[in-house]
Coordinates of N, CA and C in Angstrom, one line a residue:
X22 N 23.1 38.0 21.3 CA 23.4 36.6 21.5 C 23.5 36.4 23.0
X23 N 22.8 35.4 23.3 CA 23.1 34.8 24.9 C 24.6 34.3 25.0
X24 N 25.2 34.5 26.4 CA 26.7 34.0 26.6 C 26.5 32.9 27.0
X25 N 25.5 31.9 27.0 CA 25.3 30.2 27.6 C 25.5 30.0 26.0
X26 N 25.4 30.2 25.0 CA 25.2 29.6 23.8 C 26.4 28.5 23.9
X27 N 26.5 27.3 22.9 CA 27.5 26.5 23.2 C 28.6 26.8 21.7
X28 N 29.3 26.3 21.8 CA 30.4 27.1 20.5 C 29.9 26.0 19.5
X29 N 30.3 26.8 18.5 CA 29.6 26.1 16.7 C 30.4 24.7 16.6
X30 N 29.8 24.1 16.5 CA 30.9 22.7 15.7 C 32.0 23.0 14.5
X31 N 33.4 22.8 14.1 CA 33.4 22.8 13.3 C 32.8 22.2 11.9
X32 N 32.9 22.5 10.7 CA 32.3 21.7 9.8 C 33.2 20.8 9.3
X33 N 32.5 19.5 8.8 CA 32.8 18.2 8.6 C 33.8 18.4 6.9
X34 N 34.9 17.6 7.1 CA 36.1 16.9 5.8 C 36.1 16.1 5.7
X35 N 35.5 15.5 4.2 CA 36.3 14.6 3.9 C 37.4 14.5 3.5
X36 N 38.6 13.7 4.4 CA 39.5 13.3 3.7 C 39.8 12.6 3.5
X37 N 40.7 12.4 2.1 CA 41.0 11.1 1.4 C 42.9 11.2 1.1
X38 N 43.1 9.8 1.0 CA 44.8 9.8 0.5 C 45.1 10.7 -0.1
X39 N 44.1 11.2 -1.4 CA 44.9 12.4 -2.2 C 45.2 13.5 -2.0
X40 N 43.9 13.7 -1.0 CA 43.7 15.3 -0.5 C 44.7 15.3 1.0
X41 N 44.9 14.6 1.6 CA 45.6 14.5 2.4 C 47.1 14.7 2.0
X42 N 48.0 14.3 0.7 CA 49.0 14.7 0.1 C 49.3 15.6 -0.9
X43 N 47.9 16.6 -1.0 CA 48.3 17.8 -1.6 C 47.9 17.3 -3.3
X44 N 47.5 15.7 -3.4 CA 46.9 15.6 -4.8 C 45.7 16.6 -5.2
X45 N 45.1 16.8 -4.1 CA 43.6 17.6 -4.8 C 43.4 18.8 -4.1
X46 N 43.9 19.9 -4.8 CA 44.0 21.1 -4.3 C 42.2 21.2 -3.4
X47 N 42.0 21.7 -2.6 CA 40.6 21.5 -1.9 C 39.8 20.5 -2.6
X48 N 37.9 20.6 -2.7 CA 37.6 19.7 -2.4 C 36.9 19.5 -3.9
X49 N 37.1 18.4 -4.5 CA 36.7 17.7 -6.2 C 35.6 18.5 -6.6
X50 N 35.4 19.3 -7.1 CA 34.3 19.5 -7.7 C 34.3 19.0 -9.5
X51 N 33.4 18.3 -9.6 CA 32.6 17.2 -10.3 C 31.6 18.3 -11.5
X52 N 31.5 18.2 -13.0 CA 31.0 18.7 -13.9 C 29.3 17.7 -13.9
X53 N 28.1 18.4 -13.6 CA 27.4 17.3 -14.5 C 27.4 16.9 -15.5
X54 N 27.1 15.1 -15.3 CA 27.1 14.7 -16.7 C 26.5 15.5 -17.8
X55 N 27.2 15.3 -18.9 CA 25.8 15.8 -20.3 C 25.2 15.1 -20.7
X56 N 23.9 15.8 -21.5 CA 23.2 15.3 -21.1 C 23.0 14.0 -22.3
X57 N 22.7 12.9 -21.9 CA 23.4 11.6 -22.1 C 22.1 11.4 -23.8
X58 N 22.9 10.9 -24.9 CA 21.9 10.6 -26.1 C 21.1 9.9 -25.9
X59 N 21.2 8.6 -25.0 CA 19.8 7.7 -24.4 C 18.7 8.3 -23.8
X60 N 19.2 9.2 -23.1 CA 18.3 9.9 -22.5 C 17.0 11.1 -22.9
X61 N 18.1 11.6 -23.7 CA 17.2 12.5 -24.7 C 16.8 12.1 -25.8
X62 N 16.7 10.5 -26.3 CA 16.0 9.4 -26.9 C 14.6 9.1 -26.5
X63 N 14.7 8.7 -25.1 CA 13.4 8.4 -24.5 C 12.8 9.7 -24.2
X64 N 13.2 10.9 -23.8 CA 12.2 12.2 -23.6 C 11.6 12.2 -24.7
X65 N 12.6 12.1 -25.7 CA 11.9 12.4 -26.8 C 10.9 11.5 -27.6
X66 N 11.0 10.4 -27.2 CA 10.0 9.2 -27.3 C 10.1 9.0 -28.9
X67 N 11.5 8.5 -29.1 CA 12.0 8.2 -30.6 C 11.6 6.7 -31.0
X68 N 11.9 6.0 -31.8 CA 11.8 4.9 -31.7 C 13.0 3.6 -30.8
X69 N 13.8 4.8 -31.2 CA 15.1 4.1 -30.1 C 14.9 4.0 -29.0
X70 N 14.7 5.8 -27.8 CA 13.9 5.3 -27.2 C 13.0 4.2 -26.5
X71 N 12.0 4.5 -27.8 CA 11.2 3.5 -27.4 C 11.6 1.7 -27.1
X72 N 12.4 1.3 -27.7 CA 13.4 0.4 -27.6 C 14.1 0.1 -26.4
X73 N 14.8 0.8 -25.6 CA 15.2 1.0 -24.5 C 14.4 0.6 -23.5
X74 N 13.0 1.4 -23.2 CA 11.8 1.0 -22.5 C 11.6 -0.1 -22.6
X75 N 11.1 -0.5 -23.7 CA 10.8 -2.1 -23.8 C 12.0 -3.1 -23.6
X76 N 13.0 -3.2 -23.5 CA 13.7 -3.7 -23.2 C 14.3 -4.0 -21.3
X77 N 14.0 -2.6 -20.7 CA 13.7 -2.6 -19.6 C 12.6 -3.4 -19.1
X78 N 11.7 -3.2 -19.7 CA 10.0 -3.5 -19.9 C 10.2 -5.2 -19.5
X79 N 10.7 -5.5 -20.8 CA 11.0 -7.0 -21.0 C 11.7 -8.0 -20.3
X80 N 13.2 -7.1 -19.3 CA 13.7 -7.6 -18.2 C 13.2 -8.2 -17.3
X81 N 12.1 -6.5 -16.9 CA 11.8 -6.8 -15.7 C 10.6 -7.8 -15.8
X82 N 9.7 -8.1 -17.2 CA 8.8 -8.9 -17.1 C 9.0 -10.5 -16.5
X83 N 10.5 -10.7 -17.3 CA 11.2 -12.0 -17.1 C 11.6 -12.4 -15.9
X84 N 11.8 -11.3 -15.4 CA 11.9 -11.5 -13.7 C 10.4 -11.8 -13.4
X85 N 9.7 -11.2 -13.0 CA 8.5 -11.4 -12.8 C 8.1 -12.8 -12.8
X86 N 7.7 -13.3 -14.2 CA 7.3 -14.3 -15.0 C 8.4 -15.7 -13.9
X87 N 9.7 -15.0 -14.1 CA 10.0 -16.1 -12.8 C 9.7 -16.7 -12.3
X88 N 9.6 -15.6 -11.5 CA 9.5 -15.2 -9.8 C 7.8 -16.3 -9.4
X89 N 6.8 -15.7 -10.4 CA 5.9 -16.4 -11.1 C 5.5 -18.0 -10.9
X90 N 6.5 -18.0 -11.8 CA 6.7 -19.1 -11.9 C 7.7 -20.6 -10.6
X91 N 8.2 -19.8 -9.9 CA 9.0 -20.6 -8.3 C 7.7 -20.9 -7.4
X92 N 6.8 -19.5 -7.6 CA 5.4 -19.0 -6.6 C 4.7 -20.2 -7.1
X93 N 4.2 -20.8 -8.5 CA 3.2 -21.6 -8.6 C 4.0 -23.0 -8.5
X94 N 5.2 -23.5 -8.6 CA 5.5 -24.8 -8.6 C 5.8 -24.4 -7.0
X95 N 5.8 -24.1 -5.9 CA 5.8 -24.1 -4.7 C 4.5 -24.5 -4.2
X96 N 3.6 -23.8 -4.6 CA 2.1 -23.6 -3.9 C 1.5 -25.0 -4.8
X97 N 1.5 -25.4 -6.2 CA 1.0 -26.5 -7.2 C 1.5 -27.8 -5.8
X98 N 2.7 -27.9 -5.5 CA 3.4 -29.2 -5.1 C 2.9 -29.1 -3.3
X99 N 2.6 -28.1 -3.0 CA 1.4 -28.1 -1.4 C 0.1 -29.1 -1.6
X100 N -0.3 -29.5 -2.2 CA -1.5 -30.3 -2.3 C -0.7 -32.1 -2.4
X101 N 0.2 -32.4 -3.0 CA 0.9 -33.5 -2.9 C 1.2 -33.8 -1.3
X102 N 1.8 -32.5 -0.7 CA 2.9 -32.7 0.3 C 1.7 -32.8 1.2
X103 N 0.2 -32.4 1.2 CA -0.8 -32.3 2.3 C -1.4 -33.9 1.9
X104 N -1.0 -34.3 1.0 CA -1.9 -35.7 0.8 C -1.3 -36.8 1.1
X105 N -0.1 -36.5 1.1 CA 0.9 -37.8 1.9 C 0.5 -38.1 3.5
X106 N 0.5 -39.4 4.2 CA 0.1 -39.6 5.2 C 1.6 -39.2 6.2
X107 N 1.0 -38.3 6.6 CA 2.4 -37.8 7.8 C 1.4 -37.1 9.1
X108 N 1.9 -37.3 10.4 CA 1.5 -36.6 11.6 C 1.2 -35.3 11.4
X109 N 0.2 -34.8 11.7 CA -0.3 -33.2 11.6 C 1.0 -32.5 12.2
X110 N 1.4 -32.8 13.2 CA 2.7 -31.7 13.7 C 3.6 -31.4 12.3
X111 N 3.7 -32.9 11.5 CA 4.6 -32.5 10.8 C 4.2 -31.8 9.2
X112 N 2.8 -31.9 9.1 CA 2.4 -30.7 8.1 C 2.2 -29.5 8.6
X113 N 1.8 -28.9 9.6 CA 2.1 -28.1 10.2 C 3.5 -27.1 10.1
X114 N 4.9 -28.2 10.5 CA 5.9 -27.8 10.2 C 6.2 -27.5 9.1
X115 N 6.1 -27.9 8.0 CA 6.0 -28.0 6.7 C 5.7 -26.5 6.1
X116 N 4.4 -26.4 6.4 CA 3.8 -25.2 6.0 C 4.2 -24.4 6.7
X117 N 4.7 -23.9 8.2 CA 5.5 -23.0 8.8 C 6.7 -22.6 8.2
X118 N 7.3 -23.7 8.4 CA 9.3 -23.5 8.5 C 9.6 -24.0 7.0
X119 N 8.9 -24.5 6.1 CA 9.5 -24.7 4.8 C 8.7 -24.0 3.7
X120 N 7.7 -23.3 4.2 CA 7.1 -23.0 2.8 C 7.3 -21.1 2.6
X121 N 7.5 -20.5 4.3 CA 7.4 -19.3 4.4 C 9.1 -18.5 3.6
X122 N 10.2 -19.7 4.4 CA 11.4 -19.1 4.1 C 11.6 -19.3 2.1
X123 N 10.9 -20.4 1.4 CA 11.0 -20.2 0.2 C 10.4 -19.0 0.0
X124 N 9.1 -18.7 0.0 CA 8.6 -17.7 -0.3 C 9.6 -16.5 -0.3
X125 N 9.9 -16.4 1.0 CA 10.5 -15.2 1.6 C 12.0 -14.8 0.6
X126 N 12.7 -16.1 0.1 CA 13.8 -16.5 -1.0 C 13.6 -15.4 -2.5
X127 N 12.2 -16.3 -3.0 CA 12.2 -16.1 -3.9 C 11.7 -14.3 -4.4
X128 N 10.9 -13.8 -2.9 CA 10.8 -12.0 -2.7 C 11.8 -11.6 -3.0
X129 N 13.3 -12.0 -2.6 CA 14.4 -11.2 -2.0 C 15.3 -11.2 -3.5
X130 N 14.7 -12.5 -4.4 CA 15.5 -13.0 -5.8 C 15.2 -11.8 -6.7
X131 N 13.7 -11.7 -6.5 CA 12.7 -11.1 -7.3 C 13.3 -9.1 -7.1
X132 N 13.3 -8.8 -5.6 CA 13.6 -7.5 -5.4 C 15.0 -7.3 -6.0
X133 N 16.1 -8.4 -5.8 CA 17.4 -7.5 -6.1 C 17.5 -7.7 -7.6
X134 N 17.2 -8.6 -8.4 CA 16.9 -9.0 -10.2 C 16.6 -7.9 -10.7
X135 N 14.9 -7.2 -10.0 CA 14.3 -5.7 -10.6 C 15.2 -4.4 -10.3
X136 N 16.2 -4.5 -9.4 CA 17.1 -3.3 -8.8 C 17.9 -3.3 -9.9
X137 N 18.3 -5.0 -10.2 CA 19.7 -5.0 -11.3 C 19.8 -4.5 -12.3
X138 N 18.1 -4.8 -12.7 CA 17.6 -4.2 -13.9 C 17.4 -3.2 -14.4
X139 N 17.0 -2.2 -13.4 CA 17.3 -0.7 -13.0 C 18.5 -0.3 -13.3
X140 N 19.4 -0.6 -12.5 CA 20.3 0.1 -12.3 C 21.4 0.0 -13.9
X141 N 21.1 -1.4 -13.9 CA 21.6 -1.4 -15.2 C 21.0 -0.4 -16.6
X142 N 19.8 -0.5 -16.7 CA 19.4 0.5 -17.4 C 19.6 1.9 -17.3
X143 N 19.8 2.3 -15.9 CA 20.3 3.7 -15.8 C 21.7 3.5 -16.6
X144 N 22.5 2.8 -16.4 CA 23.8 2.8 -16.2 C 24.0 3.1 -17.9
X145 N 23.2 2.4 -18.7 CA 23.0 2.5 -20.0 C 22.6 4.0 -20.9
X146 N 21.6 4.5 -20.0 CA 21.1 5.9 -20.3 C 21.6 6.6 -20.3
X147 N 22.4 6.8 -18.6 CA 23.5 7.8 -18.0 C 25.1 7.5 -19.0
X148 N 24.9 7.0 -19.9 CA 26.7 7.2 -20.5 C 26.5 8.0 -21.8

């Protein structure tokens, strides 16, 4: 070993209220879950299972179909708002500053809805 070497860091604790008062003898070790009956439903591609999927399936479509649907009555009602007599600056603005941030809305509706839907389905599997 070289003597420039720099000394080891110690290694990182978490500590928490309980471990700090002697509630948790060192550090939690955690069993994995078993293995969960939803789960070994769909490996097994039961009809229950199958049920599950589609129900996930069907969530997330409904999201979609939404989302879909905000996208066409946004873009359908742009041909009204271009035929009205207004200064070009202000179709311009229009189409800039009001049509991007809906769009941008309805992405952000659409991503956390499909997460929910996820996660809730795990949450269903995993018990």
């Amino acid at each position: 070993m070289s003597e420039h070497q720099p000394p080891r860091r110690p290694r990182r604790e978490t500590v928490t209220y309980a471990s700090a008062h002697g509630a948790v003898p060192g550090p939690a070790r955690r069993r994995p879950p078993a293995h969960a009956p939803a789960r070994s439903e769909i490996d097994e591609q039961t009809t229950l299972g199958h049920t599950y999927v589609r129900s996930l399936m069907r969530s997330q479509l409904r999201a979609a179909l939404t989302a879909l649907g905000a996208l066409a009555l946004l873009v359908g009602s742009l041909p009204l708002l271009l035929a009205l007599p207004a200064p070009e600056a202000l179709v311009w603005a229009a189409l800039g500053a009001g049509v991007y941030p809906v769009v941008w809305g309805i992405a952000h509706w659409y991503v956390r809805r499909a997460e929910r839907n996820e996660r809730d389905f795990t949450g269903l599997v995993e018990r």
